[in-house]
Coordinates of N, CA and C in Angstrom, one line a residue:
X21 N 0.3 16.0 -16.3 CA -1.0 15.7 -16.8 C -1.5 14.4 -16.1
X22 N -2.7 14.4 -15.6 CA -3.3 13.8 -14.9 C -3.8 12.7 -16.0
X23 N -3.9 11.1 -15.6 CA -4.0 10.0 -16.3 C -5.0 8.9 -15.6
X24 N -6.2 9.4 -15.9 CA -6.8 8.7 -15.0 C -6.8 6.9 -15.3
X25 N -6.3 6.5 -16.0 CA -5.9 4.9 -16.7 C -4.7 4.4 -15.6
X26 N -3.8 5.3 -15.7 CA -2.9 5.0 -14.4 C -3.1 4.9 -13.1
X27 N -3.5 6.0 -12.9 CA -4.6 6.1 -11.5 C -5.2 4.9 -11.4
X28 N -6.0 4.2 -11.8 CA -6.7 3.0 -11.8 C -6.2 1.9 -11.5
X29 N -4.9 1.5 -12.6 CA -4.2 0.4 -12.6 C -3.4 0.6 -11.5
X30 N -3.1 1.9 -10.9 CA -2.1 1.8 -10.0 C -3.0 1.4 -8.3
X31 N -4.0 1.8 -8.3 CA -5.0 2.2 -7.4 C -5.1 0.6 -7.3
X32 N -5.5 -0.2 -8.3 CA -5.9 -1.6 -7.9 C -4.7 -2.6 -7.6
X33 N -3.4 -2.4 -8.3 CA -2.5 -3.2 -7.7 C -2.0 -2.8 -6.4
X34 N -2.0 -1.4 -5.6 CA -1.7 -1.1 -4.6 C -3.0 -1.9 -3.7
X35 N -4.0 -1.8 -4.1 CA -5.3 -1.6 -3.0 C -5.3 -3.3 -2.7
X36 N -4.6 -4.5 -3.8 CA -5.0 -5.6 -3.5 C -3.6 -6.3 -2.8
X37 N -2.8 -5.8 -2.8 CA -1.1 -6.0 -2.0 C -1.7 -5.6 -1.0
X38 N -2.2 -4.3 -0.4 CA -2.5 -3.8 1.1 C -3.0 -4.2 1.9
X39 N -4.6 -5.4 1.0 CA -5.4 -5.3 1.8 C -5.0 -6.2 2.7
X40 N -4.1 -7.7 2.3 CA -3.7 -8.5 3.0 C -2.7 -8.6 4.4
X41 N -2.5 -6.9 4.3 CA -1.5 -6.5 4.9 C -1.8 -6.1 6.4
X42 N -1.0 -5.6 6.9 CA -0.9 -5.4 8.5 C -2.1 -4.3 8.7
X43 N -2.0 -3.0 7.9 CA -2.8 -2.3 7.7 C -4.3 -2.6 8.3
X44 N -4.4 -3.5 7.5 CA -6.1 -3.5 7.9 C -6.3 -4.1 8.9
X45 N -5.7 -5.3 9.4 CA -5.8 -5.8 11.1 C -5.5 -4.5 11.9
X46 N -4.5 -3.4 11.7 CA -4.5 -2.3 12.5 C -5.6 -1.3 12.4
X47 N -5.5 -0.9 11.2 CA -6.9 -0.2 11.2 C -8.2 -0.7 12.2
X48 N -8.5 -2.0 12.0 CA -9.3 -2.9 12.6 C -9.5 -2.9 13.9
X49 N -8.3 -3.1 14.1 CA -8.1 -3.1 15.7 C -8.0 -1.7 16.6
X50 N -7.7 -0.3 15.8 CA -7.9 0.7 16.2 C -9.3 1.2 16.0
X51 N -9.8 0.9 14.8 CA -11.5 1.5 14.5 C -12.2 0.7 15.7
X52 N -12.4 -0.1 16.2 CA -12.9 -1.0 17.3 C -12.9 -0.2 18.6
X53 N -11.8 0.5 19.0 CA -11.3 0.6 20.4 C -11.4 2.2 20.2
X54 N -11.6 2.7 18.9 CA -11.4 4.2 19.0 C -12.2 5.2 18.1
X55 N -12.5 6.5 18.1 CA -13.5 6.9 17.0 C -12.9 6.8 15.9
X56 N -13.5 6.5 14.8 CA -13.2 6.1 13.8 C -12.7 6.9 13.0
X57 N -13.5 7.9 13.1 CA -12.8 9.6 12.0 C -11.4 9.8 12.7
X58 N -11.3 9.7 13.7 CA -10.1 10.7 14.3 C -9.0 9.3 13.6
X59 N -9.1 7.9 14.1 CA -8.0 7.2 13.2 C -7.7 7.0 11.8
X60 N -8.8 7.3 11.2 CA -8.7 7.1 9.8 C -7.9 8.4 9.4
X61 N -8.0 9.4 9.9 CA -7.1 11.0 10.2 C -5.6 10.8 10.5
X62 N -5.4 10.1 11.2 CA -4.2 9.7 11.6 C -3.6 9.0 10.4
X63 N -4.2 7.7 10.4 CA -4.1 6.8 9.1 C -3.6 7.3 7.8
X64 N -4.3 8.3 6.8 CA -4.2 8.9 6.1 C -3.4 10.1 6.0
X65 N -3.2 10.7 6.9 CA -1.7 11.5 7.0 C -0.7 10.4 7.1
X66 N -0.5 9.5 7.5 CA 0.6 8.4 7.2 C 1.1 7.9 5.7
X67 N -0.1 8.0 5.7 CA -0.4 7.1 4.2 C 0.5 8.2 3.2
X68 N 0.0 9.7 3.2 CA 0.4 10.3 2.2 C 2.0 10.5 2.5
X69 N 2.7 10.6 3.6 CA 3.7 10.7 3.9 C 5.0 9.6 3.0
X70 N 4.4 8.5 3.3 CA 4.6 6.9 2.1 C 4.2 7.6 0.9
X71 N 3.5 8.0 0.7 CA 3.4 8.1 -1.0 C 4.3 9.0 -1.4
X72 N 4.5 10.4 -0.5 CA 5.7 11.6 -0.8 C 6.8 10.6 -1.1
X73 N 7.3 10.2 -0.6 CA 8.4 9.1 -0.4 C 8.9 8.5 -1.4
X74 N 7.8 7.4 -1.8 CA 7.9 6.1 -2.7 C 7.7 7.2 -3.7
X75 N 7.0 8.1 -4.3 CA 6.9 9.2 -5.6 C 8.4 9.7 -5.8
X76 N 8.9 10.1 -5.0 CA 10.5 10.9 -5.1 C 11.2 9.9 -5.6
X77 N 11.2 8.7 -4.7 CA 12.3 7.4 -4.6 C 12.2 7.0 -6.5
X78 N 11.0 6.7 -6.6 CA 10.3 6.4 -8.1 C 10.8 7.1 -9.0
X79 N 10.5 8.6 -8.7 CA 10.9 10.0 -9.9 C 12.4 9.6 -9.9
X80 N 13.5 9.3 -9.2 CA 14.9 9.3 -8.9 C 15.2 8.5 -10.1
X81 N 14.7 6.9 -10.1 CA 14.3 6.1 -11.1 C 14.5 6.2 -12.4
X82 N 13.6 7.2 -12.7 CA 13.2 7.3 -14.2 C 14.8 8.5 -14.9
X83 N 15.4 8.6 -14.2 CA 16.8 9.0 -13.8 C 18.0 8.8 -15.4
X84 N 17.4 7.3 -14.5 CA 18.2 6.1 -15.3 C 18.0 5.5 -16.7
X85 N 18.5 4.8 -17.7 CA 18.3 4.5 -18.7 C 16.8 3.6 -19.2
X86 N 16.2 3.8 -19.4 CA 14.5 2.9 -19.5 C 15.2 1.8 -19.4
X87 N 15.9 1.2 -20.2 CA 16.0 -0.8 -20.3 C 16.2 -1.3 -18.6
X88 N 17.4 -0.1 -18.2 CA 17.4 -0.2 -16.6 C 16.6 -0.5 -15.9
X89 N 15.5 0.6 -16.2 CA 14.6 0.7 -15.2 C 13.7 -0.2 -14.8
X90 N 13.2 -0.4 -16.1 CA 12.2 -1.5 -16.6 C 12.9 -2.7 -15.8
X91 N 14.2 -3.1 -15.9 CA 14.6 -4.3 -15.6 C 14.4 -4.3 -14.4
X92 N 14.9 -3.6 -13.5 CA 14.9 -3.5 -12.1 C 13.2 -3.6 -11.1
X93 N 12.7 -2.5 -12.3 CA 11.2 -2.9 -11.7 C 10.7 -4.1 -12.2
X94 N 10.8 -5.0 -13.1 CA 10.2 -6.3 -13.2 C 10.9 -7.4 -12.4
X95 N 12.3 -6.9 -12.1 CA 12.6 -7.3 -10.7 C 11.8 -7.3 -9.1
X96 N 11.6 -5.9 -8.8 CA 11.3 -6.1 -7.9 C 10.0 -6.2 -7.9
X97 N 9.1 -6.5 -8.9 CA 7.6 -6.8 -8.8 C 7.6 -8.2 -8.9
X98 N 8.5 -8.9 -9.7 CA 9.0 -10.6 -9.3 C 8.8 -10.3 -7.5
X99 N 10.0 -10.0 -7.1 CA 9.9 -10.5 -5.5 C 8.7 -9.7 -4.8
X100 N 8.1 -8.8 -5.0 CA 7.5 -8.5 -4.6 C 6.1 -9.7 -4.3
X101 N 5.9 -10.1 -5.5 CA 5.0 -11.1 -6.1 C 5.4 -12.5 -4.9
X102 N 7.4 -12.9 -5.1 CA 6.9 -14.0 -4.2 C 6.8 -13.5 -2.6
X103 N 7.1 -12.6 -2.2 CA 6.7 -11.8 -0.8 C 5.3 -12.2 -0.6
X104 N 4.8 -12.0 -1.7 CA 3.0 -12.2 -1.2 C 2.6 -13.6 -1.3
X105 N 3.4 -14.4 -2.0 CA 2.9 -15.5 -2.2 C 3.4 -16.9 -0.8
X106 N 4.9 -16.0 -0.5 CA 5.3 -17.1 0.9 C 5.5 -16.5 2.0
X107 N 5.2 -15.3 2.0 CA 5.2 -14.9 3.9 C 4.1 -15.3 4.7
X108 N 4.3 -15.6 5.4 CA 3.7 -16.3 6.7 C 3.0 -15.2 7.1
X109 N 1.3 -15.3 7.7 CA 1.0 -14.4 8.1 C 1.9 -13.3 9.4
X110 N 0.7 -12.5 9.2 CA 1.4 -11.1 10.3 C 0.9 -11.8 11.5
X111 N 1.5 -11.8 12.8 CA 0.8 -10.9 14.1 C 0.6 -9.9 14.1
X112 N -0.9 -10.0 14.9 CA -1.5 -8.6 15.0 C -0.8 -7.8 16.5
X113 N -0.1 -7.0 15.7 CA 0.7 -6.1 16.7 C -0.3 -5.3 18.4
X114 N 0.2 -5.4 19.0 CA 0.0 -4.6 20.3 C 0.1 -2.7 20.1
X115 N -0.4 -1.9 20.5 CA -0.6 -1.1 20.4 C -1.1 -0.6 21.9
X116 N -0.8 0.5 22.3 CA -0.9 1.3 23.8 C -2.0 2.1 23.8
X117 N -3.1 1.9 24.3 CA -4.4 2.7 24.3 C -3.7 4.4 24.8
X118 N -4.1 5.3 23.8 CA -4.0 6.3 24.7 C -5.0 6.7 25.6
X119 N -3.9 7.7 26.3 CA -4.6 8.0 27.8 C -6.0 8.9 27.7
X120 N -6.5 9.4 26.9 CA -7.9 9.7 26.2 C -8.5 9.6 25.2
X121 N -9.6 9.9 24.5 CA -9.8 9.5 23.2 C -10.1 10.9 22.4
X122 N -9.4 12.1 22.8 CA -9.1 13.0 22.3 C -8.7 13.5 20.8
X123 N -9.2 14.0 20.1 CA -8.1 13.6 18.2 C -6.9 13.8 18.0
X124 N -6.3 14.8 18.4 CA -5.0 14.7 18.8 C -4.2 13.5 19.4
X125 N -4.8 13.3 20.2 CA -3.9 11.7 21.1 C -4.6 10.0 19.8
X126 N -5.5 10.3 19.6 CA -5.8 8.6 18.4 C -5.2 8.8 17.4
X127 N -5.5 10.4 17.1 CA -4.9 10.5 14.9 C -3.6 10.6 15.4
X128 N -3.5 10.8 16.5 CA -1.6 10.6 16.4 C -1.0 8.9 16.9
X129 N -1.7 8.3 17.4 CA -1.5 6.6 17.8 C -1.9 6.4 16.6
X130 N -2.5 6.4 15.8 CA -3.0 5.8 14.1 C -1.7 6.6 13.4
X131 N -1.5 7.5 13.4 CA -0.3 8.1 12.1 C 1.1 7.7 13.0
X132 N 1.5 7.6 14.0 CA 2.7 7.0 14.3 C 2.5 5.1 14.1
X133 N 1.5 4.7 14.7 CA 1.5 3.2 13.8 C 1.4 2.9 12.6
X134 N 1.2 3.8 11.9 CA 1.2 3.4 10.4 C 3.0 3.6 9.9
X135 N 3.0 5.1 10.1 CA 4.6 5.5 9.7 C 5.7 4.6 9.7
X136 N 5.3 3.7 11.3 CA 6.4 2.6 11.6 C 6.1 1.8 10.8
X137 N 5.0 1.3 11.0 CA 4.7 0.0 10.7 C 4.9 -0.6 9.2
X138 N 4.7 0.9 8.5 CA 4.9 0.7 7.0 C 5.4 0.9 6.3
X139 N 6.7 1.9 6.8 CA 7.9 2.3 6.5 C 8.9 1.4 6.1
X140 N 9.3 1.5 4.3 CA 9.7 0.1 3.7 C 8.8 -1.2 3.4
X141 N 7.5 -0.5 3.6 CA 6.9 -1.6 3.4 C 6.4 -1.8 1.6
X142 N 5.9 -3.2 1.5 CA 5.9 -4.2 0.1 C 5.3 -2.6 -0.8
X143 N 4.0 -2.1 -0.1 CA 3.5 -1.7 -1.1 C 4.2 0.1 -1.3
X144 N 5.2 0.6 -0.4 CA 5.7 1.8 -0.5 C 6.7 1.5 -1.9
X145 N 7.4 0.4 -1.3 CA 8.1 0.1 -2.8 C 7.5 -0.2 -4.0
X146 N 6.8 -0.8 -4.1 CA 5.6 -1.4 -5.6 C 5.4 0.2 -6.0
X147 N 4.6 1.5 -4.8 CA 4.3 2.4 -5.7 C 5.4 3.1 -6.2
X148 N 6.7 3.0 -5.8 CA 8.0 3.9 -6.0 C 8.5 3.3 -7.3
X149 N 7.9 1.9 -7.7 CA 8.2 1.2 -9.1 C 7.5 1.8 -10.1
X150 N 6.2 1.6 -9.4 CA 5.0 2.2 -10.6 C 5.3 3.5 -10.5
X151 N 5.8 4.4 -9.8 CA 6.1 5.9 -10.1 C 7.4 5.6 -11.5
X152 N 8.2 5.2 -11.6 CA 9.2 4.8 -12.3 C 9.0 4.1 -13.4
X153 N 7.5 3.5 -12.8 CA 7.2 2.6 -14.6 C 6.1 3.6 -15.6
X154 N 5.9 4.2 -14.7 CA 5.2 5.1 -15.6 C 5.1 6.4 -15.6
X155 N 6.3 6.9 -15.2 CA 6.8 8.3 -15.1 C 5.8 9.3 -14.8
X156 N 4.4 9.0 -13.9 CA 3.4 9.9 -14.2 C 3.3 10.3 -12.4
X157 N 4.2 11.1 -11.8 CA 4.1 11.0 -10.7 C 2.7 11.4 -9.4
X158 N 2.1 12.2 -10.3 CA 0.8 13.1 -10.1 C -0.4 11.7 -10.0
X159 N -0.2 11.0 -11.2 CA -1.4 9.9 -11.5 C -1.0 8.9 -10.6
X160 N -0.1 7.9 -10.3 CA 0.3 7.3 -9.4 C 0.3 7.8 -7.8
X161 N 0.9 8.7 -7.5 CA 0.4 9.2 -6.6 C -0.9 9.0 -5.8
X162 N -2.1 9.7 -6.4 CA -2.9 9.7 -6.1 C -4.0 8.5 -6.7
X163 N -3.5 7.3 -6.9 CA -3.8 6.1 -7.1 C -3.7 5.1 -5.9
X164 N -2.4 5.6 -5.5 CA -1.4 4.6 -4.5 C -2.1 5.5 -3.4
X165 N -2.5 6.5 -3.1 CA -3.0 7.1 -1.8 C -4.4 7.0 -1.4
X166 N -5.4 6.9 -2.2 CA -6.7 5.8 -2.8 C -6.6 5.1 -2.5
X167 N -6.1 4.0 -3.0 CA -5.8 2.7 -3.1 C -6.0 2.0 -0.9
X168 N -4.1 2.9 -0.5 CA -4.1 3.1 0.7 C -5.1 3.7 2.0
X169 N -5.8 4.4 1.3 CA -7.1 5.2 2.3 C -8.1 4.3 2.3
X170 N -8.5 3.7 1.0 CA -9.8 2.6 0.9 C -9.4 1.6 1.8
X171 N -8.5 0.8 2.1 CA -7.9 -0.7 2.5 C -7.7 0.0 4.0
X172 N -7.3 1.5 4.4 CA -7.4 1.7 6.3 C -9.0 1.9 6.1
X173 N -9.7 2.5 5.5 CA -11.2 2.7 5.9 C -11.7 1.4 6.0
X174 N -11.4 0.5 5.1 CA -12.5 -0.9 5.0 C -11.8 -1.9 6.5
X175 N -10.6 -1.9 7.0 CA -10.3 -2.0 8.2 C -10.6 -1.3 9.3
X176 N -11.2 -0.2 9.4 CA -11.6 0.4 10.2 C -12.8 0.6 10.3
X177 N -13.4 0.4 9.3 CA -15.1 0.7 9.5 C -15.5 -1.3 9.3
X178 N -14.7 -2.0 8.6 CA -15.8 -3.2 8.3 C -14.8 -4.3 7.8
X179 N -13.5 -4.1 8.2 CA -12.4 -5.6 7.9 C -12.6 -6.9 8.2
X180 N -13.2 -7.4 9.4 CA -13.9 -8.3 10.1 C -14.6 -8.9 9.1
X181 N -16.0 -8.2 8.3 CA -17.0 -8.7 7.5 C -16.5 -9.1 6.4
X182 N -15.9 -8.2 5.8 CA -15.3 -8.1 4.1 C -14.4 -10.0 4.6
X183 N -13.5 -10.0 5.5 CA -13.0 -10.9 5.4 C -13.5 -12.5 5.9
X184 N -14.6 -12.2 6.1 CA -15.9 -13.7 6.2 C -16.5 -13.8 4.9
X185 N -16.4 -12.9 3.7 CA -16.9 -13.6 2.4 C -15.6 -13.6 1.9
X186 N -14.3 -12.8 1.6 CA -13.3 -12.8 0.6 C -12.1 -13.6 1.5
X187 N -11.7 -14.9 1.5 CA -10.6 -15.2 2.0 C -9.4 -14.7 2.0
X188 N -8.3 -14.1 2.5 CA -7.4 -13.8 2.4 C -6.1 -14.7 1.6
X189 N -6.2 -15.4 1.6 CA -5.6 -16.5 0.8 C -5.7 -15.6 -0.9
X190 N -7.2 -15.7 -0.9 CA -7.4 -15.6 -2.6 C -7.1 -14.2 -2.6
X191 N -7.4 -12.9 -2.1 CA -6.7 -11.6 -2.2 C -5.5 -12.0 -2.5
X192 N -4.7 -12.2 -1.5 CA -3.3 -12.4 -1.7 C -2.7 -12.8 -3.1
X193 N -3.5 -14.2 -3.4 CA -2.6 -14.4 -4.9 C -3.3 -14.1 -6.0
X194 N -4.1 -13.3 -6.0 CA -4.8 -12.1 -7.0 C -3.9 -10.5 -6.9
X195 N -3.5 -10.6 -5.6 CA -2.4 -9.0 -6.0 C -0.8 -10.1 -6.4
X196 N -1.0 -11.2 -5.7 CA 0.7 -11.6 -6.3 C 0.7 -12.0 -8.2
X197 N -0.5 -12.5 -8.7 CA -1.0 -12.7 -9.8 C -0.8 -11.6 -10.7
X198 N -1.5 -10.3 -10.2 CA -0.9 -9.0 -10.8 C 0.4 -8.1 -11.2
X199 N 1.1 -8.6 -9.8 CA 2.6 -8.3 -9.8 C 3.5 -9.5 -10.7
X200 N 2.8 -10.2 -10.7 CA 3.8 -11.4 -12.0 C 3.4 -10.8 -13.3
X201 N 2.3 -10.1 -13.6 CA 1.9 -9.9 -14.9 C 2.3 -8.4 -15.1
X202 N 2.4 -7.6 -14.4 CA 3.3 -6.5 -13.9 C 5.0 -6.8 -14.4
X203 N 5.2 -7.5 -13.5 CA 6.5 -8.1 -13.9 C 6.9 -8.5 -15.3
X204 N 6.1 -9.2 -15.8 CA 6.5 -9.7 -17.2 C 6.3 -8.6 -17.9
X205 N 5.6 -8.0 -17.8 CA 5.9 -6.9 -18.3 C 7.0 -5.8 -19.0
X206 N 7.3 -5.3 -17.4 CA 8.5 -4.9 -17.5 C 9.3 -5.6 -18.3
X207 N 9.9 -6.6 -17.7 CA 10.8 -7.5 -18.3 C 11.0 -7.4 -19.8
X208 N 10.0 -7.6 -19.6 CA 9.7 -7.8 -22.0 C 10.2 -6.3 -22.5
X209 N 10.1 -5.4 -21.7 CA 10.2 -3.8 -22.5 C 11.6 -3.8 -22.5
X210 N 12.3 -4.2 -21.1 CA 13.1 -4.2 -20.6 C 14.6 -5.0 -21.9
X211 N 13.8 -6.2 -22.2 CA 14.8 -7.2 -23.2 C 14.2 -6.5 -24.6
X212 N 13.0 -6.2 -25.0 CA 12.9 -5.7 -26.7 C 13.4 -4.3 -26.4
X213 N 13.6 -3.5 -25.5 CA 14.2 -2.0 -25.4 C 14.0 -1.4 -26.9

């Protein structure tokens, strides 16, 4: 059963972890140099690939005893939280123009950069939690894949702009702000069990 309440909440903690993320400097830097549909194509087959992933990893999860669960995930939304709060920005990675601007040759330089790039990444695991925190794999899912499509499109079509009024700073500790309240969360279900 589809939850559109989860979808939401999951869609906004994924979308404000990502945006600060590598993601959109790449997006960025590929929507610039290349047609935009064909990377965002690329992009978005990556994305859902991550989300199969972190959904399974998540469902595995809910496996386990709830007090567990809970604990573990207000664990890793604690570090997740200080991940955003003290990593040092990214370099913007290098990437190899292909040898035409064919769709096949970009959606495949966009879906092989992303796969690497974000494989294990902050927000693969956050959604593999929230699949696990809220057993709704269908609703999370397609929250976290949302979430991830919005943040390569707004890098690809307009990351530049968005980031001359919204500092990245303050993104940042508005999704780490979330994951602490996320966190405590857990935690509390976790100890009143």
């Amino acid at each position: 059963m589809f939850s559109l309440t989860v979808a939401a909440v999951v869609f906004g903690v994924v979308f404000l972890a990502e945006l600060p993320d590598k993601t959109a400097l790449a997006g960025l830097m590929l929507g610039t140099r290349y047609r935009a549909s064909y990377v965002f194509a690329g992009v978005a087959a990556a994305f859902l690939v991550h989300v199969a992933l972190a959904i399974a990893a998540g469902s595995v999860l809910t496996l386990l005893p709830h007090r567990w669960v809970q604990g573990v995930v207000g664990v890793l939304f604690l570090a997740g939280a200080a991940v955003l709060l003290f990593r040092k920005g990214d370099d913007e990675e290098e990437v190899k123009k292909p040898a035409d601007q064919s769709f096949w040759k970009v959606s495949g330089a966009g879906f092989m950069m992303i796969l690497v790039a974000e494989f294990g990444d902050l927000t693969q695991i956050m959604t593999a939690n929230l699949a696990a925190r809220y057993d709704d794999p269908l609703s999370v899912g397609v929250g976290a894949v949302l979430a991830l499509w919005a943040v390569a499109g707004l890098g690809i079509l307009g990351g530049r702009t968005l980031m001359k009024y919204v500092p990245l700073t303050l993104i940042t500790k508005i999704a780490a702000g979330v994951m602490l309240v996320l966190a405590g969360f857990s935690l509390y279900e976790a100890i009143a069990g």
